[in-house]
mmCIF file of C-alpha atoms in Angstrom:
data_model
loop_
_atom_site.group_PDB
_atom_site.id
_atom_site.type_symbol
_atom_site.label_atom_id
_atom_site.label_comp_id
_atom_site.label_asym_id
_atom_site.label_seq_id
_atom_site.Cartn_x
_atom_site.Cartn_y
_atom_site.Cartn_z
ATOM 1 C CA MET A 18 -11.291 19.287 8.893
ATOM 2 C CA ALA A 19 -7.256 17.480 9.255
ATOM 3 C CA LEU A 20 -5.908 20.478 11.501
ATOM 4 C CA SER A 21 -8.938 19.169 14.289
ATOM 5 C CA ASP A 22 -7.690 16.409 13.755
ATOM 6 C CA LEU A 23 -4.642 16.923 14.684
ATOM 7 C CA ARG A 24 -5.055 18.421 17.840
ATOM 8 C CA GLY A 25 -7.921 16.572 19.484
ATOM 9 C CA GLY A 26 -6.044 13.509 19.106
ATOM 10 C CA LEU A 27 -2.594 14.816 20.061
ATOM 11 C CA GLN A 28 -4.923 16.685 22.703
ATOM 12 C CA LYS A 29 -6.535 12.976 24.043
ATOM 13 C CA MET A 30 -2.946 11.018 23.392
ATOM 14 C CA GLY A 31 -0.643 14.077 25.632
ATOM 15 C CA GLY A 32 1.025 14.434 23.033
ATOM 16 C CA GLY A 33 3.956 11.940 21.404
ATOM 17 C CA TRP A 34 6.100 11.038 18.394
ATOM 18 C CA VAL A 35 5.275 13.448 15.295
ATOM 19 C CA LEU A 36 7.248 11.708 11.583
ATOM 20 C CA ASP A 37 6.126 15.445 10.229
ATOM 21 C CA VAL A 38 7.097 13.728 6.336
ATOM 22 C CA ASP A 39 8.450 15.255 3.548
ATOM 23 C CA ILE A 40 7.781 13.598 0.194
ATOM 24 C CA LYS A 41 9.888 14.901 -2.235
ATOM 25 C CA ASN A 42 8.966 16.370 -6.229
ATOM 26 C CA PHE A 43 5.403 13.856 -5.335
ATOM 27 C CA PHE A 44 3.731 15.763 -8.014
ATOM 28 C CA GLY A 45 6.069 15.138 -10.474
ATOM 29 C CA ALA A 46 6.880 11.545 -9.125
ATOM 30 C CA PHE A 47 4.211 9.133 -8.917
ATOM 31 C CA GLU A 48 3.912 6.484 -11.644
ATOM 32 C CA HIS A 49 1.265 6.760 -14.318
ATOM 33 C CA ALA A 50 1.177 2.981 -14.803
ATOM 34 C CA LYS A 51 0.402 2.482 -10.683
ATOM 35 C CA LEU A 52 -2.440 5.424 -11.276
ATOM 36 C CA ARG A 53 -4.135 3.992 -13.569
ATOM 37 C CA ASP A 54 -4.463 0.152 -11.670
ATOM 38 C CA ILE A 55 -5.217 1.916 -8.286
ATOM 39 C CA PRO A 56 -8.724 2.793 -9.567
ATOM 40 C CA ARG A 57 -8.976 -0.360 -11.176
ATOM 41 C CA LEU A 58 -9.126 -2.337 -7.696
ATOM 42 C CA ARG A 59 -12.573 0.055 -6.366
ATOM 43 C CA MET A 60 -14.791 0.913 -10.123
ATOM 44 C CA ASN A 61 -14.851 -0.016 -13.505
ATOM 45 C CA ASP A 62 -16.527 2.543 -15.001
ATOM 46 C CA GLY A 63 -14.320 2.557 -18.724
ATOM 47 C CA THR A 64 -15.055 6.589 -18.869
ATOM 48 C CA LEU A 65 -13.548 7.700 -16.166
ATOM 49 C CA LEU A 66 -10.728 5.261 -16.522
ATOM 50 C CA ARG A 67 -9.712 6.312 -20.380
ATOM 51 C CA PHE A 68 -10.568 9.900 -18.949
ATOM 52 C CA ILE A 69 -7.605 9.503 -15.855
ATOM 53 C CA GLY A 70 -6.088 7.667 -18.837
ATOM 54 C CA LYS A 71 -6.302 11.573 -20.899
ATOM 55 C CA TRP A 72 -5.180 13.478 -18.546
ATOM 56 C CA LEU A 73 -1.946 12.403 -16.998
ATOM 57 C CA ARG A 74 -1.210 12.182 -21.101
ATOM 58 C CA ALA A 75 -1.808 15.837 -21.692
ATOM 59 C CA GLY A 76 1.065 17.896 -22.441
ATOM 60 C CA VAL A 77 1.928 20.944 -19.864
ATOM 61 C CA LEU A 78 2.813 23.792 -21.319
ATOM 62 C CA GLU A 79 5.474 26.398 -20.583
ATOM 63 C CA GLU A 80 7.391 29.399 -21.851
ATOM 64 C CA GLY A 81 6.213 28.452 -25.534
ATOM 65 C CA ASP A 82 7.650 24.627 -25.209
ATOM 66 C CA MET A 83 4.945 21.454 -24.607
ATOM 67 C CA THR A 84 6.190 18.750 -23.201
ATOM 68 C CA TYR A 85 4.441 15.459 -21.952
ATOM 69 C CA PRO A 86 5.464 13.806 -18.663
ATOM 70 C CA THR A 87 5.607 10.058 -18.161
ATOM 71 C CA GLN A 88 5.964 10.792 -14.535
ATOM 72 C CA GLY A 89 4.009 12.671 -11.851
ATOM 73 C CA THR A 90 0.843 15.383 -12.728
ATOM 74 C CA PRO A 91 0.675 18.733 -13.515
ATOM 75 C CA GLN A 92 1.107 21.239 -9.991
ATOM 76 C CA GLY A 93 -1.510 23.151 -9.730
ATOM 77 C CA GLY A 94 -3.803 21.029 -12.073
ATOM 78 C CA VAL A 95 -7.427 21.247 -11.490
ATOM 79 C CA ILE A 96 -7.620 17.349 -10.835
ATOM 80 C CA SER A 97 -3.955 16.996 -9.185
ATOM 81 C CA PRO A 98 -5.292 17.197 -6.042
ATOM 82 C CA LEU A 99 -7.714 14.272 -6.648
ATOM 83 C CA LEU A 100 -5.161 12.041 -8.311
ATOM 84 C CA ALA A 101 -3.329 12.405 -5.004
ATOM 85 C CA ASN A 102 -5.605 11.159 -2.561
ATOM 86 C CA ILE A 103 -6.063 8.511 -4.434
ATOM 87 C CA TYR A 104 -2.537 7.969 -5.486
ATOM 88 C CA LEU A 105 -1.995 8.216 -1.308
ATOM 89 C CA HIS A 106 -4.139 5.937 -0.335
ATOM 90 C CA GLU A 107 -3.677 3.182 -1.616
ATOM 91 C CA ALA A 108 0.206 3.947 -0.612
ATOM 92 C CA LEU A 109 -0.049 4.486 2.577
ATOM 93 C CA ASP A 110 -3.223 5.430 3.892
ATOM 94 C CA LYS A 111 -4.785 1.670 3.660
ATOM 95 C CA TRP A 112 -1.237 0.597 4.652
ATOM 96 C CA PHE A 113 -0.649 2.107 7.578
ATOM 97 C CA GLU A 114 -4.704 1.719 8.871
ATOM 98 C CA PHE A 115 -4.426 -2.649 7.973
ATOM 99 C CA SER A 116 -0.538 -3.451 8.561
ATOM 100 C CA VAL A 117 0.686 -0.963 10.680
ATOM 101 C CA LYS A 118 -1.644 -0.498 13.516
ATOM 102 C CA PRO A 119 -1.392 -3.420 14.478
ATOM 103 C CA LYS A 120 1.672 -4.134 14.401
ATOM 104 C CA LEU A 121 2.884 -1.164 16.705
ATOM 105 C CA ARG A 122 3.119 -0.835 21.016
ATOM 106 C CA GLY A 123 0.854 1.974 21.714
ATOM 107 C CA GLN A 124 -1.962 4.566 20.401
ATOM 108 C CA ALA A 125 -0.696 6.369 16.783
ATOM 109 C CA PHE A 126 -3.032 8.252 14.480
ATOM 110 C CA LEU A 127 -2.396 9.479 10.572
ATOM 111 C CA VAL A 128 -3.236 12.654 9.532
ATOM 112 C CA ARG A 129 -2.848 13.560 5.249
ATOM 113 C CA TYR A 130 -4.459 16.759 3.724
ATOM 114 C CA ALA A 131 -3.233 15.688 0.133
ATOM 115 C CA ASP A 132 0.472 15.318 -0.017
ATOM 116 C CA ASP A 133 1.056 16.659 2.865
ATOM 117 C CA PHE A 134 1.072 14.587 6.480
ATOM 118 C CA ALA A 135 2.022 13.293 10.355
ATOM 119 C CA ILE A 136 1.497 10.284 11.590
ATOM 120 C CA ALA A 137 1.082 10.647 15.889
ATOM 121 C CA PHE A 138 3.038 7.996 17.862
ATOM 122 C CA ALA A 139 2.057 7.181 22.001
ATOM 123 C CA GLU A 140 5.490 5.246 21.548
ATOM 124 C CA GLU A 141 9.042 5.929 20.058
ATOM 125 C CA SER A 142 10.138 2.316 19.276
ATOM 126 C CA ASP A 143 7.269 2.909 17.193
ATOM 127 C CA ALA A 144 8.263 6.186 14.898
ATOM 128 C CA ARG A 145 10.922 4.945 14.812
ATOM 129 C CA LEU A 146 9.831 1.407 13.396
ATOM 130 C CA VAL A 147 7.227 3.402 11.221
ATOM 131 C CA MET A 148 10.153 5.916 10.119
ATOM 132 C CA GLY A 149 12.753 2.689 8.938
ATOM 133 C CA VAL A 150 10.275 1.571 6.879
ATOM 134 C CA LEU A 151 7.779 4.104 5.223
ATOM 135 C CA PRO A 152 10.973 4.639 2.670
ATOM 136 C CA ARG A 153 11.027 1.610 1.378
ATOM 137 C CA ARG A 154 7.074 1.223 0.817
ATOM 138 C CA LEU A 155 6.917 4.523 -0.491
ATOM 139 C CA GLY A 156 9.727 3.713 -2.752
ATOM 140 C CA HIS A 157 7.400 0.646 -4.139
ATOM 141 C CA PHE A 158 5.017 3.756 -5.620
ATOM 142 C CA GLY A 159 8.103 5.287 -7.025
ATOM 143 C CA LEU A 160 7.705 8.447 -4.574
ATOM 144 C CA GLU A 161 10.824 9.104 -2.521
ATOM 145 C CA ILE A 162 10.986 10.811 1.491
ATOM 146 C CA HIS A 163 13.717 13.071 1.995
ATOM 147 C CA PRO A 164 16.066 11.507 4.539
ATOM 148 C CA GLU A 165 17.262 15.584 6.334
ATOM 149 C CA LYS A 166 13.492 16.990 7.007
ATOM 150 C CA THR A 167 11.368 13.495 8.025
ATOM 151 C CA LYS A 168 12.719 12.755 11.367
ATOM 152 C CA PRO A 169 10.689 11.278 14.598
ATOM 153 C CA LEU A 170 9.952 14.579 16.591
ATOM 154 C CA ASP A 171 9.799 14.886 20.161
ATOM 155 C CA PHE A 172 6.475 16.444 21.177
ATOM 156 C CA ARG A 173 5.431 15.054 24.573
ATOM 157 C CA ARG A 174 3.195 17.617 26.460
ATOM 158 C CA PRO A 175 5.673 18.999 28.429
ATOM 159 C CA PRO A 176 7.560 18.898 30.536
ATOM 160 C CA GLY A 177 8.069 15.738 29.439
ATOM 161 C CA GLY A 178 8.787 16.687 26.147
ATOM 162 C CA ASP A 179 11.701 19.097 24.627
ATOM 163 C CA GLY A 180 8.932 22.435 23.427
ATOM 164 C CA ARG A 181 9.868 21.499 19.490
ATOM 165 C CA THR A 182 6.807 22.322 17.060
ATOM 166 C CA PHE A 183 6.744 21.188 13.970
ATOM 167 C CA ASP A 184 4.928 22.654 10.691
ATOM 168 C CA LEU A 185 1.880 20.884 8.574
ATOM 169 C CA LEU A 186 -0.533 22.342 6.320
ATOM 170 C CA GLY A 187 0.507 26.207 6.922
ATOM 171 C CA PHE A 188 0.403 26.019 10.263
ATOM 172 C CA THR A 189 3.403 26.259 13.831
ATOM 173 C CA HIS A 190 2.496 22.808 15.623
ATOM 174 C CA TYR A 191 3.118 23.381 19.499
ATOM 175 C CA TRP A 192 2.125 23.485 23.250
ATOM 176 C CA ALA A 193 1.018 26.464 25.217
ATOM 177 C CA ARG A 194 -1.016 27.004 28.799
ATOM 178 C CA SER A 195 -4.436 27.842 28.154
ATOM 179 C CA ARG A 196 -6.771 30.533 30.453
ATOM 180 C CA ILE A 197 -7.224 27.875 32.429
ATOM 181 C CA CYS A 198 -3.424 26.808 32.749
ATOM 182 C CA LYS A 199 -4.119 23.365 31.786
ATOM 183 C CA ARG A 200 -2.031 22.199 27.999
ATOM 184 C CA ALA A 201 -3.465 23.661 24.658
ATOM 185 C CA LEU A 202 -1.998 22.704 21.521
ATOM 186 C CA PRO A 203 -2.430 26.187 19.368
ATOM 187 C CA ARG A 204 -1.891 26.408 16.071
ATOM 188 C CA GLN A 205 0.295 29.739 14.475
ATOM 189 C CA CYS A 206 0.217 31.134 10.664
ATOM 190 C CA GLY A 207 2.910 29.874 8.434
ATOM 191 C CA SER A 208 4.311 33.524 7.672
ATOM 192 C CA ALA A 209 2.158 33.271 4.273
ATOM 193 C CA LEU A 210 -0.967 32.439 5.787
ATOM 194 C CA PHE A 211 -0.637 35.146 7.921
ATOM 195 C CA GLU A 212 -0.075 37.650 6.040
ATOM 196 C CA LEU A 213 -2.914 37.219 3.881
ATOM 197 C CA VAL A 214 -5.018 37.049 5.702
ATOM 198 C CA VAL A 215 -3.947 40.548 7.301
ATOM 199 C CA ARG A 216 -4.821 41.538 3.628
ATOM 200 C CA ALA A 217 -7.746 40.265 4.319
ATOM 201 C CA TYR A 218 -8.638 41.649 7.293
ATOM 202 C CA PHE A 219 -7.888 45.477 6.353
ATOM 203 C CA PHE A 220 -9.576 45.193 2.902
ATOM 204 C CA LEU A 221 -12.406 44.341 4.707
ATOM 205 C CA ALA A 222 -11.950 47.044 6.888
ATOM 206 C CA GLY A 223 -11.224 50.072 5.020
ATOM 207 C CA SER A 224 -14.286 48.929 2.088
ATOM 208 C CA PHE A 225 -16.685 48.143 5.134
ATOM 209 C CA PHE A 226 -15.846 51.500 7.830
ATOM 210 C CA PHE A 227 -13.982 53.424 5.443
ATOM 211 C CA ALA A 228 -16.529 54.099 2.146
ATOM 212 C CA GLY A 229 -18.774 55.705 3.852
ATOM 213 C CA PHE A 230 -21.387 53.054 3.042
ATOM 214 C CA ALA A 231 -23.720 54.102 6.425
ATOM 215 C CA PHE A 232 -26.001 51.285 6.652
ATOM 216 C CA LEU A 233 -23.416 49.074 7.797
ATOM 217 C CA GLU A 234 -25.015 49.544 12.078
ATOM 218 C CA ARG A 235 -22.206 48.114 14.789
ATOM 219 C CA ARG A 236 -23.394 44.406 15.498
ATOM 220 C CA VAL A 237 -21.935 44.236 11.679
ATOM 221 C CA ALA A 238 -18.538 46.049 12.319
ATOM 222 C CA ARG A 239 -19.146 43.606 15.180
ATOM 223 C CA SER A 240 -19.494 40.825 13.651
ATOM 224 C CA LEU A 241 -16.907 40.698 11.213
ATOM 225 C CA THR A 242 -13.989 41.576 13.673
ATOM 226 C CA ALA A 243 -14.995 39.043 15.675
ATOM 227 C CA PHE A 244 -14.253 36.769 12.687
ATOM 228 C CA PHE A 245 -11.342 38.082 11.887
ATOM 229 C CA LEU A 246 -9.572 39.121 15.156
ATOM 230 C CA PRO A 247 -9.218 35.564 15.716
ATOM 231 C CA LEU A 248 -7.319 34.592 12.100
ATOM 232 C CA VAL A 249 -5.449 37.186 13.390
ATOM 233 C CA SER A 250 -4.550 36.093 16.690
ATOM 234 C CA THR A 251 -3.611 32.587 16.016
ATOM 235 C CA GLY A 252 -0.293 34.979 14.179
ATOM 236 C CA SER A 253 1.085 35.718 16.858
ATOM 237 C CA SER A 254 4.418 33.988 18.409
ATOM 238 C CA PRO A 255 4.071 30.854 21.395
ATOM 239 C CA LYS A 256 5.468 32.053 24.348
#
């Protein structure tokens, strides 16, 4: 959904300026006190609030040593993505939608999945304005952005843009021409995701085509191939 929203929004807007934000050590940085206070704005379930508190106070066992972090949540914990969404919904989503967008000159939209997000703007001045106030806003919630990895990117539809790319959610996004010669926004798999898809494709191919399952008809094989080949093809380098 996030990737579809990003692609559709940029194509509808004709490209623009993209602010690809990198938060330093997000899962280990946000403040427990604020995370406990944020759910109270929407609910009054004491049992659930106590459960969140117990999860945040739970120790982490690493190489035989037990530690009790005073901020953040264990990266990879089953509830960590949910807590990340709760935290950034208050720290970022609501702020951008209700406080920032009404003050911008042009169109803009935010796409976020957990702590990975990008903001697209139709006007360069809006991108630089938000870039100036975003560190202070996130700092209020104990978060810090990486100054060298976070900058406005000229992602206007060619020939207006400079042909640059950006990464979001494991994909590299870039402009290219479609088969009907219109500017389209394909995406290229990141190396790890591409390798995973390729391994899955050949694993299934080997399992079904070489294990001697004679009952597998050709139309089923074609369906499997049609499903996996588009995923593998996204790993091709942009021309």
